[in-house]
Structures are given as C-alpha cells and as structure tokens.
C-alpha cells in the first residue's frame, strides 16, 4: 500500500494549516503540555477506552492504556485517549443491550469529530465489542480492536468454577436446598478472581473471538488471559500497528468483507458461541455492508461442528485452558479449508499468513473435526407460526430429549409474573410444560434483557428436574445453558404471534426440522389477534423514546434503522471553520 504524506492525514486538516482556527488547535494542544515535536508530521491515534469504576471486566484498562500509548509512541504516532460508555454487564439496568447502539453512536461520532487518523478500540465485556466495532465500521478510519481478555479460572474448594455458568448451576442447587448459605458465599467469592471478562464461552469470549475472526485484532489477541503479561505486550503491539495502518490507509472496508463475515460465523459456531452472537453479528455485518441473514447463520451452523470444549457447550474447560491449548489460532488452523484464508487482516497480512505455525497443544480442549464436542454448530434457527421471523436455540447446551418436544404453555406476561411461577414451591407443574416469558424483547423489555435463561421452577427442582423447555422473546447470557428458545420474532410487545399464545396451548419444538409452532388454528389466531390491544409505550421522552421509535427486531440485529448503511449516503467529514 502507498504510504500517505503528512498532508494527506486526516488530522492535518486540524493541525497543519497556517490559519487562525488551526492556531487554536495547536495552542490548546500546547496547553496540555505538548510541544509541536509531539504531533507534527505524525498520525494522531484515538484510544477509545471503555474503562470505568463500575466495569470489573475492564479494571485493567487504566493500566493497559499506558501500554497502548507506549506502542503508539514507539511507532511515531501521537495517542489521544477518549473515554467512552463503559456498559458493565454486571451493573447496567435494565440491560446493556438498551445502550449498545448508544455506544456505537458515541464511537462513530468521537472518531468523526476529533482530529484522528486511526483508532484503538478497548473493549471486551459483552456489548462493548459490537458497540465499538459497529461505530468504527460506520466511521471507516483504520482501527485495531484490543480485547480485555478472559479472567482467570474460578475456584472453590478445589473445584473449577466458570463465571455465569456455575453461578446458574449452583443457584439452582441453592434454591433446591442442597447448598448452605456458607457454601453459597464461598462460590460467590471464588467465581470471579481477577479482572477480565467471563472465562466461559459466554458473549464476551464469543464476541472477541468474532472480532479476531473478522480480522480486526492482532492474531491470537482474543485468547490471551487478561492477567497474562502477553496481554500487555499485545496492547503495545496494537499501538504500533495502528500507526502503520494510518500511514497505509488500511480501512475496515478492506478487512470486513463478505468472506471475512462468513469466517466469523464459522468460527463462532465452532467455538460453541453465545446465542447473542446472532444479533451482534448481523448488526456488525450490516454496518460493513454485508447483508447477513438468520438463515445464513443456520446454514453454516448445520455443517460446522463445535470443536472448542469450553463451558457451557463443553464440559471440562475454560478460556484459560483454551489459550494454553493453542487459542483461536489453533482452532482456526483446525478448521482448515472451512475458512477463507485469503482475507486481509489488520496486520496487513492474510489470515493464512497469520495462521502459519499455529498448533493445537491439547486436542481435548480444541477437538479435531472428526471428534467434536457437538456434531453441528452451536446455534439453530427455528421458524413457524410462533416465530415467523425466527427464534434461536443452543442445542449443544441443552438435554437432547428436548430436540423434539411438545407440551402445554404456561405464560408469564412479565418477569414479575414469572418470578411468582418459579418461586411457588407448591405449584403442580408438569415437567413437559413449556414455560413462556413474553414482553421481554427489544421494545418490551425494554432493550431485550437477558431474561431468557428462565430459572427452573422450585416445584420441579424439588422433584429432581434440572431442565425444561423455556421460551421467550428475550435474550440469554452466553454463560447460560438449558433448553431455552430465545429471540422469538416479532416480539410479543409489538403484536408478534407470541402475544396470542394462551395457557394450555400446545407448543411444539422440532430442532432437526428447525420448527417452532403452537397447535392453534389460523382461524383461532385471527380471532385472538382481533381482540389483542397494544400495550402502553415504555417511554415518553429521552433516549428510551428514541430507542423505541427506531429499534429493529432481533432477526435484524437490533440496530437503529437510521444507522443502517443503506439508510442514507455516507456522512462527510466535518467542516473546520
């Protein structure tokens, strides 16, 4: 690629002209203690940092930003740290998904409005990866994604604990009366032992792996544990690399192509990905102008086995083990010709060149293709009269007896109603019942919260049951497991067929046939629809009002309609007057 001159850099529009406005830019930069030698003739690199005091997954970012700046300086760039919305999955309510698009908008406008030539995006906790990447793709300047990295393995009394996954498991036992308060406190203190995102194959690890598979990280970056010194070196290397990308003009449209998106879907399925991957991948791909559909994901999932033996789809291992076993480079090498290795990555090299020398060091953690954890991909897309626009299930993480199942519906119209059902120890509940939560989708939640991991009712837990078929228009944490059908679209809150389901209706799921139906006649459904009334809007003003007006359904990626690539012409550079 032809190297740009300084005058061709985007930041030079702010800093180089001999005029009064640029005098103001330079003088205010000097006000911060910098001299012309710091920025003249150099690319300016934005570091979009999602650190905050309420973000345990990113607590190390306060220190890692120094490593990134070191790399930028080493390569002759000028770093500029720009804080962005943190989106802690643990603390933000009602759900971080309500604000993913806000982070995407903030990222795009931070990059557009400042004098920057390239960017480092610092994220990792669930919604930060798609939010940051979506915004940066729309802006279109060179960037490298720096992943937070998974935390260390959890531990309690010598037992390995996986964040989220084991929390759900032990909570069921606590509710069943099998674990004491003291034991529960021990699990609470041992399940998250370091900074970094969830070390199960939850949404965080899924999305950082997808970012790497798209070619947006340095090779191997997504697998490095947060507390490993390799992570610091990766941060510095990313800082050095983005400076070279700015000079070369290596923009994301050259990296995130249709072939790269297909690679990312394949890798996600092989990893045993979170169900959230579907929503975020569709949104990210469409920001890059790639028209990814639900059926594309299902088609690739049909023929891509799960080969990462990492909880919850796997049984024995966590992301730290995955890193030691060869990491994402080892998994992608194992996938072989299932991937297009000719695609370009942010390194300026092809994926094939980046995978040279990659190995698998433990083939029980990263399984060979002929000995997978699960014979198909992680996710399956279901359709029928309950979900004409699709629903999602994770077959690899549920009991096979639910692959074909029919049972009577028990419907909750809100999470408050659901809690009464699951906490009623005396409820006479048939284990074949299909427990349904509705009005929990993009508008109904609002923001499509992770309520789809519906807890097992106490009345069934006491009888020894640990799984049942559950159905909702909500999402589910990627660390979850069980027979949960999610993302039913259109959602009930906007009048989707789920709104017409009644207690006692037979719900039928057939995963091999990819179907989800209620045994109710078209005539009866028409009668119920005529009687249905729309609920009151959730918001009367503010961001929530805007969200409700413009949010798309789950099968479309839950992006705002006005942020879609095809919505209007590209946004130009800001005037500098």
GROMACS .gro file of N, CA and C in nm, residues 162-215:
model
  162
  162UNK      N    1  -1.678  -2.172   3.655
  162UNK     CA    2  -1.689  -2.088   3.535
  162UNK      C    3  -1.788  -1.977   3.558
  163UNK      N    4  -1.748  -1.853   3.529
  163UNK     CA    5  -1.835  -1.738   3.554
  163UNK      C    6  -1.968  -1.754   3.483
  164UNK      N    7  -2.073  -1.717   3.553
  164UNK     CA    8  -2.206  -1.729   3.496
  164UNK      C    9  -2.257  -1.871   3.498
  165UNK      N   10  -2.193  -1.958   3.421
  165UNK     CA   11  -2.240  -2.096   3.406
  165UNK      C   12  -2.256  -2.166   3.540
  166UNK      N   13  -2.149  -2.162   3.622
  166UNK     CA   14  -2.158  -2.229   3.751
  166UNK      C   15  -2.241  -2.149   3.850
  167UNK      N   16  -2.251  -2.020   3.830
  167UNK     CA   17  -2.341  -1.942   3.913
  167UNK      C   18  -2.485  -1.988   3.897
  168UNK      N   19  -2.529  -2.007   3.771
  168UNK     CA   20  -2.664  -2.058   3.745
  168UNK      C   21  -2.681  -2.197   3.803
  169UNK      N   22  -2.580  -2.281   3.786
  169UNK     CA   23  -2.591  -2.419   3.832
  169UNK      C   24  -2.603  -2.426   3.984
  170UNK      N   25  -2.514  -2.356   4.054
  170UNK     CA   26  -2.517  -2.362   4.200
  170UNK      C   27  -2.638  -2.288   4.257
  171UNK      N   28  -2.689  -2.188   4.187
  171UNK     CA   29  -2.808  -2.118   4.234
  171UNK      C   30  -2.929  -2.211   4.232
  172UNK      N   31  -2.938  -2.294   4.129
  172UNK     CA   32  -3.046  -2.393   4.127
  172UNK      C   33  -3.036  -2.486   4.248
  173UNK      N   34  -2.914  -2.527   4.280
  173UNK     CA   35  -2.896  -2.616   4.396
  173UNK      C   36  -2.925  -2.542   4.527
  174UNK      N   37  -2.891  -2.415   4.531
  174UNK     CA   38  -2.922  -2.334   4.649
  174UNK      C   39  -3.074  -2.324   4.667
  175UNK      N   40  -3.145  -2.299   4.556
  175UNK     CA   41  -3.290  -2.287   4.563
  175UNK      C   42  -3.356  -2.420   4.596
  176UNK      N   43  -3.288  -2.529   4.558
  176UNK     CA   44  -3.341  -2.662   4.590
  176UNK      C   45  -3.310  -2.704   4.733
  177UNK      N   46  -3.231  -2.621   4.804
  177UNK     CA   47  -3.198  -2.650   4.943
  177UNK      C   48  -3.079  -2.742   4.961
  178UNK      N   49  -3.000  -2.761   4.854
  178UNK     CA   50  -2.886  -2.854   4.860
  178UNK      C   51  -2.754  -2.786   4.894
  179UNK      N   52  -2.751  -2.654   4.900
  179UNK     CA   53  -2.629  -2.579   4.929
  179UNK      C   54  -2.658  -2.481   5.042
  180UNK      N   55  -2.570  -2.476   5.141
  180UNK     CA   56  -2.590  -2.387   5.255
  180UNK      C   57  -2.554  -2.243   5.219
  181UNK      N   58  -2.593  -2.152   5.306
  181UNK     CA   59  -2.560  -2.010   5.286
  181UNK      C   60  -2.410  -1.990   5.285
  182UNK      N   61  -2.337  -2.064   5.368
  182UNK     CA   62  -2.191  -2.051   5.376
  182UNK      C   63  -2.126  -2.101   5.248
  183UNK      N   64  -2.174  -2.213   5.197
  183UNK     CA   65  -2.119  -2.266   5.071
  183UNK      C   66  -2.148  -2.169   4.956
  184UNK      N   67  -2.268  -2.114   4.956
  184UNK     CA   68  -2.304  -2.018   4.850
  184UNK      C   69  -2.212  -1.896   4.855
  185UNK      N   70  -2.179  -1.849   4.978
  185UNK     CA   71  -2.087  -1.736   4.993
  185UNK      C   72  -1.948  -1.772   4.941
  186UNK      N   73  -1.908  -1.898   4.958
  186UNK     CA   74  -1.778  -1.941   4.906
  186UNK      C   75  -1.773  -1.939   4.755
  187UNK      N   76  -1.881  -1.982   4.691
  187UNK     CA   77  -1.890  -1.976   4.545
  187UNK      C   78  -1.887  -1.830   4.500
  188UNK      N   79  -1.960  -1.746   4.571
  188UNK     CA   80  -1.968  -1.603   4.538
  188UNK      C   81  -1.830  -1.538   4.539
  189UNK      N   82  -1.747  -1.576   4.635
  189UNK     CA   83  -1.614  -1.517   4.647
  189UNK      C   84  -1.510  -1.579   4.557
  190UNK      N   85  -1.539  -1.696   4.501
  190UNK     CA   86  -1.437  -1.766   4.422
  190UNK      C   87  -1.461  -1.769   4.273
  191UNK      N   88  -1.578  -1.723   4.229
  191UNK     CA   89  -1.613  -1.744   4.088
  191UNK      C   90  -1.550  -1.640   3.995
  192UNK      N   91  -1.512  -1.523   4.049
  192UNK     CA   92  -1.450  -1.419   3.967
  192UNK      C   93  -1.327  -1.367   4.040
  193UNK      N   94  -1.209  -1.418   4.002
  193UNK     CA   95  -1.089  -1.395   4.083
  193UNK      C   96  -0.992  -1.291   4.027
  194UNK      N   97  -1.019  -1.236   3.909
  194UNK     CA   98  -0.927  -1.137   3.854
  194UNK      C   99  -1.005  -1.045   3.760
  195UNK      N  100  -0.939  -0.938   3.719
  195UNK     CA  101  -1.000  -0.855   3.616
  195UNK      C  102  -1.008  -0.936   3.486
  196UNK      N  103  -1.085  -0.887   3.391
  196UNK     CA  104  -1.107  -0.960   3.266
  196UNK      C  105  -1.253  -1.002   3.254
  197UNK      N  106  -1.294  -1.033   3.133
  197UNK     CA  107  -1.433  -1.072   3.111
  197UNK      C  108  -1.455  -1.220   3.141
  198UNK      N  109  -1.578  -1.266   3.129
  198UNK     CA  110  -1.613  -1.404   3.164
  198UNK      C  111  -1.521  -1.503   3.093
  199UNK      N  112  -1.476  -1.605   3.167
  199UNK     CA  113  -1.382  -1.702   3.111
  199UNK      C  114  -1.450  -1.828   3.059
  200UNK      N  115  -1.583  -1.827   3.060
  200UNK     CA  116  -1.659  -1.928   2.988
  200UNK      C  117  -1.677  -1.880   2.843
  201UNK      N  118  -1.735  -1.968   2.759
  201UNK     CA  119  -1.764  -1.925   2.623
  201UNK      C  120  -1.897  -1.851   2.623
  202UNK      N  121  -1.899  -1.740   2.700
  202UNK     CA  122  -2.015  -1.654   2.705
  202UNK      C  123  -2.011  -1.553   2.592
  203UNK      N  124  -2.090  -1.449   2.604
  203UNK     CA  125  -2.096  -1.349   2.498
  203UNK      C  126  -1.965  -1.274   2.483
  204UNK      N  127  -1.898  -1.245   2.594
  204UNK     CA  128  -1.772  -1.170   2.586
  204UNK      C  129  -1.668  -1.247   2.505
  205UNK      N  130  -1.641  -1.372   2.542
  205UNK     CA  131  -1.542  -1.452   2.468
  205UNK      C  132  -1.587  -1.479   2.326
  206UNK      N  133  -1.716  -1.496   2.308
  206UNK     CA  134  -1.771  -1.515   2.173
  206UNK      C  135  -1.742  -1.395   2.085
  207UNK      N  136  -1.772  -1.276   2.135
  207UNK     CA  137  -1.760  -1.157   2.053
  207UNK      C  138  -1.615  -1.117   2.028
  208UNK      N  139  -1.527  -1.138   2.124
  208UNK     CA  140  -1.386  -1.107   2.098
  208UNK      C  141  -1.327  -1.205   1.997
  209UNK      N  142  -1.371  -1.332   2.003
  209UNK     CA  143  -1.326  -1.429   1.902
  209UNK      C  144  -1.379  -1.390   1.764
  210UNK      N  145  -1.502  -1.342   1.758
  210UNK     CA  146  -1.559  -1.297   1.631
  210UNK      C  147  -1.481  -1.178   1.577
  211UNK      N  148  -1.444  -1.084   1.665
  211UNK     CA  149  -1.364  -0.970   1.621
  211UNK      C  150  -1.233  -1.016   1.560
  212UNK      N  151  -1.169  -1.115   1.622
  212UNK     CA  152  -1.045  -1.168   1.565
  212UNK      C  153  -1.070  -1.240   1.434
  213UNK      N  154  -1.177  -1.319   1.427
  213UNK     CA  155  -1.208  -1.392   1.304
  213UNK      C  156  -1.241  -1.297   1.189
  214UNK      N  157  -1.294  -1.179   1.222
  214UNK     CA  158  -1.320  -1.077   1.120
  214UNK      C  159  -1.192  -1.010   1.072
  215UNK      N  160  -1.081  -1.034   1.143
  215UNK     CA  161  -0.953  -0.974   1.105
  215UNK      C  162  -0.926  -0.842   1.173
   0.00000   0.00000   0.00000
